[in-house]
Amino acid sequence: MSAYHPLNEKEAIQIARSLEGVFAEGAELTSREIGDGNLNLVFHISDPVEGTSLILKQALPYAKVVGESWPLTLDRARIESEALIQEGKLAPGLVPAVYNYDPVLALTVMEDLSDHVIMRRGLIEGGRYPLFAGHISTFLANTLFFTSDLGMNQQSKKLRVREFINPELCKITEDLIFDHPYTDADTNSFDETIRDEAQVLWNDGELHLEVALLREKFLTQAQALLHGDLHTGSIFIKPDSTKVIDPEFAYYGPMGFDIGAIIANLLLNYAARDHWDADENARRDYRSYLIGTIREIWTQFDAKFRALWEENKTDRLLSSAPGYKDDYMKRLLQDTVGYAGSKMVRRIVGLAHVADIDQIPDAKSREHAQRLALSIGKQLIKVNRKTASIEELIQIAETSAESVKA
Amino acid sequence: MSAYHPLNEKEAIQIARSLEGVFAEGAELTSREIGDGNLNLVFHISDPVEGTSLILKQALPYAKVVGESWPLTLDRARIESEALIQEGKLAPGLVPAVYNYDPVLALTVMEDLSDHVIMRRGLIEGGRYPLFAGHISTFLANTLFFTSDLGMNQQSKKLRVREFINPELCKITEDLIFDHPYTDADTNSFDETIRDEAQVLWNDGELHLEVALLREKFLTQAQALLHGDLHTGSIFIKPDSTKVIDPEFAYYGPMGFDIGAIIANLLLNYAARDHWDADENARRDYRSYLIGTIREIWTQFDAKFRALWEENKTDRLLSSAPGYKDDYMKRLLQDTVGYAGSKMVRRIVGLAHVADIDQIPDAKSREHAQRLALSIGKQLIKVNRKTASIEELIQIAETSAESVKA
């Protein structure tokens, strides 16, 4: 196994067995390939007798999205495992433990989380996770603060920036989030029933200016080590545990991109509730749960980030200049709002969609969810630089849910 | 010569002789070490018979500034030679030609420019360089545009960012420009007669907020490959030629830092004219030459940068979003103003000063120049985010020259 090749199940078991102290000597191991085959092989290796298990994740040298396939660097496995290790140190318990990384095979051995569910699926099914806002705000505050110039040695940070230069994965984001939805690109994908909405996106100059500013920041602002793809499909959850997975898009970028991603995906679910909830009361109730979660994520993040800053005055001037901290937090909120909007829009007209909306079987309900998500997304993008409170984002969501009728 | 060691003149000659096609076979070469010994050895190697010559510049493993000495990476020689090569491609004729780079010896062999003078010296002596604004605005527009996400492949740019990660040299700037002048730091150096001015700097909260924002941008904004130390001591000049030298501080940072540096150094000379010019008419005349140069630098830079953008629409969205270009250029101007102010302040109260002011022998005149420079610098920092035209910067300089009396 000295050269890179996609592993088979037998090899995966052999590697798992070679790890010290995981499985009992001579245990009968089984392997199940549980990846979707689009980007990675994912082997679930277990000893059914002892009930022990782990995951082997191997990067494939290509990406497949919605039928298209293009070559993709194996280096993303290094970035992913290194990001998981960093995040695990900064936010203990909130990412899977990494047991080993093999650079030649682009292979990460990590904790098995099959007792958790993918959060997107959990939300679609109406699950509630009262600890989630606390967990994710800690994850965001700790990973973003301690990888930024506010919370770590600024010379070491520059070496970290170098280590996480991630051109190919960033290119995917730059194209699919910050370009294609705003022009008649071949990669776009949307139901013909909302072609009118797509055409509005392609011709809205005010929107293009705001997206250009958000794109510029994504391209240039090395503010903190981001997860880079923090949607609800990148989160394993159960009532008492939250685990952030799959940071292969990690790079140094604007903090608001991560915070906005998680809020956008809660709002996408919010937009889809007309279908998923049995009646109006249930829908109202679940929407209010989602809104409460969003409010808690921001307010807890804001409080935790400020507290870390107070406790760790790494940078003399940035910790003492009057008004600087408030100005910084205001800009973080504005970025969060702008990126949340961008992440919503791309999931409706761009290449990759979300199950919350795409899996609505009824065409009319699906169309309504799409129009509502676009309405919220566009407004968030347009107001981002004027936002002063998370309540403004919430009001946009609630007002849109009232005004965009099925 | 297989391991790093500081060269002696005999070795320097031997290396020069080994370069093909430079000196005639068997020529009698002479060597003169012309560096200041603080950061680098600089050997001037020439064949007096043929009149051919070149420069060998070798990095020393330490820095000495005003008596202090600290270790400094030899990697800066790689960064300097690589930056010179990039700049030479993008702005032909405006940097010395690089003939060879030896990574082990941290040695760059380059064009001899001894027929030029250091611009700082030329300005002190009242020299006028009518082509300078044209040259430096071309240098700035070409090097900044074509290394940014606006003018080059955005994935290649990320690899360029990685190549120019420059923690140690950036640390010098972060400390000496964006921190120490604003606190009672040991490294600060100023005449006791202006201690009142220094104390104001240490306690001006409004100023600290603006400097914090400029510092943040210097730490995080990977906008373009900067020269990083573009003062008039980094420019060799004669009436028909401008050569930018010494880019060892090169890294990916905010464009306005380079533009502001050159403007700051013209304004430092402006502040010193009371001493250097024989009478009031001569002073007024030279100041108006300096102001005219500053105006031309910005307006020509602005026009050339916009023209490059029109001709090279590398980024679809950033080239088509209505109002984005104007917004971008406005922010560049604002950064330029803010960084110009920061570069002025540090030269009066910080560790490293400028000859334009420090070499004024008369204490009263020197103090006046210092107070004037500080007045201009502080105002530029404070107005930076509100500036809409280069005329506002010029007015601050001219009004201060009237109001800060000797």
mmCIF file of N, CA, C and O in Angstrom, chain B residues 52-94:
data_model
loop_
_atom_site.group_PDB
_atom_site.id
_atom_site.type_symbol
_atom_site.label_atom_id
_atom_site.label_comp_id
_atom_site.label_asym_id
_atom_site.label_seq_id
_atom_site.Cartn_x
_atom_site.Cartn_y
_atom_site.Cartn_z
ATOM 1 N N THR B 52 32.090 47.936 -17.109
ATOM 2 C CA THR B 52 30.971 47.058 -16.750
ATOM 3 C C THR B 52 30.958 46.823 -15.236
ATOM 4 O O THR B 52 32.012 46.869 -14.592
ATOM 5 N N SER B 53 29.783 46.575 -14.699
ATOM 6 C CA SER B 53 29.683 46.405 -13.247
ATOM 7 C C SER B 53 28.392 45.680 -12.897
ATOM 8 O O SER B 53 27.471 45.596 -13.710
ATOM 9 N N LEU B 54 28.343 45.142 -11.694
ATOM 10 C CA LEU B 54 27.100 44.587 -11.164
ATOM 11 C C LEU B 54 27.126 44.591 -9.643
ATOM 12 O O LEU B 54 28.143 44.936 -9.025
ATOM 13 N N ILE B 55 25.991 44.215 -9.065
ATOM 14 C CA ILE B 55 25.836 44.239 -7.608
ATOM 15 C C ILE B 55 25.597 42.818 -7.100
ATOM 16 O O ILE B 55 24.812 42.071 -7.682
ATOM 17 N N LEU B 56 26.295 42.456 -6.044
ATOM 18 C CA LEU B 56 25.999 41.220 -5.305
ATOM 19 C C LEU B 56 25.434 41.630 -3.952
ATOM 20 O O LEU B 56 26.112 42.322 -3.178
ATOM 21 N N LYS B 57 24.218 41.216 -3.678
ATOM 22 C CA LYS B 57 23.600 41.571 -2.398
ATOM 23 C C LYS B 57 23.367 40.292 -1.605
ATOM 24 O O LYS B 57 22.684 39.388 -2.051
ATOM 25 N N GLN B 58 23.958 40.233 -0.425
ATOM 26 C CA GLN B 58 23.821 39.037 0.402
ATOM 27 C C GLN B 58 23.161 39.395 1.733
ATOM 28 O O GLN B 58 23.594 40.321 2.430
ATOM 29 N N ALA B 59 22.125 38.639 2.073
ATOM 30 C CA ALA B 59 21.445 38.882 3.346
ATOM 31 C C ALA B 59 22.315 38.409 4.504
ATOM 32 O O ALA B 59 22.980 37.381 4.423
ATOM 33 N N LEU B 60 22.337 39.177 5.578
ATOM 34 C CA LEU B 60 23.005 38.766 6.814
ATOM 35 C C LEU B 60 21.960 38.158 7.750
ATOM 36 O O LEU B 60 20.775 38.505 7.662
ATOM 37 N N PRO B 61 22.371 37.262 8.629
ATOM 38 C CA PRO B 61 21.370 36.563 9.457
ATOM 39 C C PRO B 61 20.901 37.377 10.662
ATOM 40 O O PRO B 61 20.458 36.822 11.655
ATOM 41 N N TYR B 62 21.031 38.680 10.565
ATOM 42 C CA TYR B 62 20.559 39.524 11.660
ATOM 43 C C TYR B 62 20.202 40.895 11.104
ATOM 44 O O TYR B 62 20.528 41.228 9.964
ATOM 45 N N ALA B 63 19.523 41.680 11.906
ATOM 46 C CA ALA B 63 19.202 43.058 11.565
ATOM 47 C C ALA B 63 19.783 43.961 12.636
ATOM 48 O O ALA B 63 19.700 43.647 13.830
ATOM 49 N N LYS B 64 20.371 45.054 12.216
ATOM 50 C CA LYS B 64 20.795 46.064 13.186
ATOM 51 C C LYS B 64 20.069 47.346 12.854
ATOM 52 O O LYS B 64 20.137 47.835 11.736
ATOM 53 N N VAL B 65 19.351 47.889 13.807
ATOM 54 C CA VAL B 65 18.709 49.184 13.599
ATOM 55 C C VAL B 65 18.971 50.037 14.828
ATOM 56 O O VAL B 65 18.675 49.629 15.955
ATOM 57 N N VAL B 66 19.549 51.179 14.611
ATOM 58 C CA VAL B 66 19.836 52.126 15.687
ATOM 59 C C VAL B 66 20.448 51.395 16.897
ATOM 60 O O VAL B 66 19.947 51.470 18.021
ATOM 61 N N GLY B 67 21.520 50.646 16.619
ATOM 62 C CA GLY B 67 22.254 50.034 17.717
ATOM 63 C C GLY B 67 21.722 48.690 18.178
ATOM 64 O O GLY B 67 22.450 47.896 18.747
ATOM 65 N N GLU B 68 20.428 48.409 17.939
ATOM 66 C CA GLU B 68 19.886 47.118 18.353
ATOM 67 C C GLU B 68 20.173 46.066 17.288
ATOM 68 O O GLU B 68 20.237 46.353 16.107
ATOM 69 N N SER B 69 20.313 44.828 17.722
ATOM 70 C CA SER B 69 20.548 43.744 16.774
ATOM 71 C C SER B 69 19.654 42.573 17.130
ATOM 72 O O SER B 69 19.498 42.234 18.294
ATOM 73 N N TRP B 70 18.987 41.992 16.127
ATOM 74 C CA TRP B 70 18.228 40.784 16.385
ATOM 75 C C TRP B 70 18.329 39.842 15.182
ATOM 76 O O TRP B 70 18.546 40.290 14.071
ATOM 77 N N PRO B 71 18.164 38.536 15.447
ATOM 78 C CA PRO B 71 18.280 37.571 14.354
ATOM 79 C C PRO B 71 17.166 37.783 13.331
ATOM 80 O O PRO B 71 16.049 38.174 13.683
ATOM 81 N N LEU B 72 17.485 37.536 12.082
ATOM 82 C CA LEU B 72 16.497 37.745 11.013
ATOM 83 C C LEU B 72 16.705 36.683 9.936
ATOM 84 O O LEU B 72 17.838 36.400 9.550
ATOM 85 N N THR B 73 15.604 36.122 9.480
ATOM 86 C CA THR B 73 15.681 35.008 8.534
ATOM 87 C C THR B 73 16.403 35.362 7.227
ATOM 88 O O THR B 73 16.189 36.444 6.671
ATOM 89 N N LEU B 74 17.197 34.415 6.722
ATOM 90 C CA LEU B 74 17.818 34.588 5.412
ATOM 91 C C LEU B 74 16.797 34.406 4.295
ATOM 92 O O LEU B 74 17.050 34.773 3.150
ATOM 93 N N ASP B 75 15.640 33.830 4.630
ATOM 94 C CA ASP B 75 14.593 33.606 3.635
ATOM 95 C C ASP B 75 14.165 34.918 2.986
ATOM 96 O O ASP B 75 13.607 34.929 1.888
ATOM 97 N N ARG B 76 14.435 36.036 3.627
ATOM 98 C CA ARG B 76 14.055 37.313 3.026
ATOM 99 C C ARG B 76 14.800 37.571 1.726
ATOM 100 O O ARG B 76 14.329 38.336 0.873
ATOM 101 N N ALA B 77 15.977 36.939 1.560
ATOM 102 C CA ALA B 77 16.694 37.100 0.288
ATOM 103 C C ALA B 77 15.923 36.423 -0.844
ATOM 104 O O ALA B 77 15.849 36.946 -1.958
ATOM 105 N N ARG B 78 15.328 35.256 -0.547
ATOM 106 C CA ARG B 78 14.491 34.590 -1.551
ATOM 107 C C ARG B 78 13.292 35.474 -1.893
ATOM 108 O O ARG B 78 12.968 35.690 -3.058
ATOM 109 N N ILE B 79 12.660 35.996 -0.850
ATOM 110 C CA ILE B 79 11.488 36.843 -1.074
ATOM 111 C C ILE B 79 11.871 38.076 -1.885
ATOM 112 O O ILE B 79 11.191 38.445 -2.840
ATOM 113 N N GLU B 80 12.993 38.695 -1.539
ATOM 114 C CA GLU B 80 13.410 39.899 -2.259
ATOM 115 C C GLU B 80 13.700 39.593 -3.728
ATOM 116 O O GLU B 80 13.229 40.313 -4.625
ATOM 117 N N SER B 81 14.478 38.534 -3.987
ATOM 118 C CA SER B 81 14.832 38.275 -5.393
ATOM 119 C C SER B 81 13.598 37.851 -6.182
ATOM 120 O O SER B 81 13.406 38.266 -7.324
ATOM 121 N N GLU B 82 12.731 37.059 -5.546
ATOM 122 C CA GLU B 82 11.513 36.621 -6.240
ATOM 123 C C GLU B 82 10.582 37.809 -6.504
ATOM 124 O O GLU B 82 9.981 37.918 -7.583
ATOM 125 N N ALA B 83 10.488 38.724 -5.543
ATOM 126 C CA ALA B 83 9.655 39.916 -5.739
ATOM 127 C C ALA B 83 10.229 40.787 -6.855
ATOM 128 O O ALA B 83 9.489 41.288 -7.714
ATOM 129 N N LEU B 84 11.548 40.950 -6.870
ATOM 130 C CA LEU B 84 12.175 41.747 -7.941
ATOM 131 C C LEU B 84 11.873 41.132 -9.307
ATOM 132 O O LEU B 84 11.610 41.854 -10.282
ATOM 133 N N ILE B 85 11.930 39.804 -9.383
ATOM 134 C CA ILE B 85 11.669 39.131 -10.654
ATOM 135 C C ILE B 85 10.218 39.352 -11.085
ATOM 136 O O ILE B 85 9.929 39.697 -12.235
ATOM 137 N N GLN B 86 9.280 39.191 -10.139
ATOM 138 C CA GLN B 86 7.860 39.427 -10.455
ATOM 139 C C GLN B 86 7.625 40.876 -10.874
ATOM 140 O O GLN B 86 6.946 41.150 -11.858
ATOM 141 N N GLU B 87 8.178 41.808 -10.095
ATOM 142 C CA GLU B 87 7.978 43.235 -10.398
ATOM 143 C C GLU B 87 8.590 43.588 -11.751
ATOM 144 O O GLU B 87 8.034 44.387 -12.511
ATOM 145 N N GLY B 88 9.744 42.991 -12.035
ATOM 146 C CA GLY B 88 10.410 43.266 -13.309
ATOM 147 C C GLY B 88 9.576 42.815 -14.500
ATOM 148 O O GLY B 88 9.553 43.471 -15.548
ATOM 149 N N LYS B 89 8.855 41.708 -14.321
ATOM 150 C CA LYS B 89 7.980 41.242 -15.411
ATOM 151 C C LYS B 89 6.782 42.164 -15.581
ATOM 152 O O LYS B 89 6.329 42.426 -16.687
ATOM 153 N N LEU B 90 6.247 42.646 -14.451
ATOM 154 C CA LEU B 90 5.002 43.424 -14.491
ATOM 155 C C LEU B 90 5.248 44.900 -14.769
ATOM 156 O O LEU B 90 4.391 45.576 -15.322
ATOM 157 N N ALA B 91 6.431 45.399 -14.393
ATOM 158 C CA ALA B 91 6.744 46.817 -14.568
ATOM 159 C C ALA B 91 8.155 46.919 -15.161
ATOM 160 O O ALA B 91 9.089 47.329 -14.478
ATOM 161 N N PRO B 92 8.292 46.535 -16.434
ATOM 162 C CA PRO B 92 9.629 46.429 -17.039
ATOM 163 C C PRO B 92 10.401 47.751 -16.944
ATOM 164 O O PRO B 92 9.842 48.821 -17.161
ATOM 165 N N GLY B 93 11.675 47.645 -16.567
ATOM 166 C CA GLY B 93 12.534 48.823 -16.507
ATOM 167 C C GLY B 93 12.427 49.598 -15.210
ATOM 168 O O GLY B 93 13.184 50.547 -14.990
ATOM 169 N N LEU B 94 11.500 49.214 -14.332
ATOM 170 C CA LEU B 94 11.310 50.003 -13.103
ATOM 171 C C LEU B 94 11.901 49.347 -11.857
ATOM 172 O O LEU B 94 11.766 49.869 -10.758
#
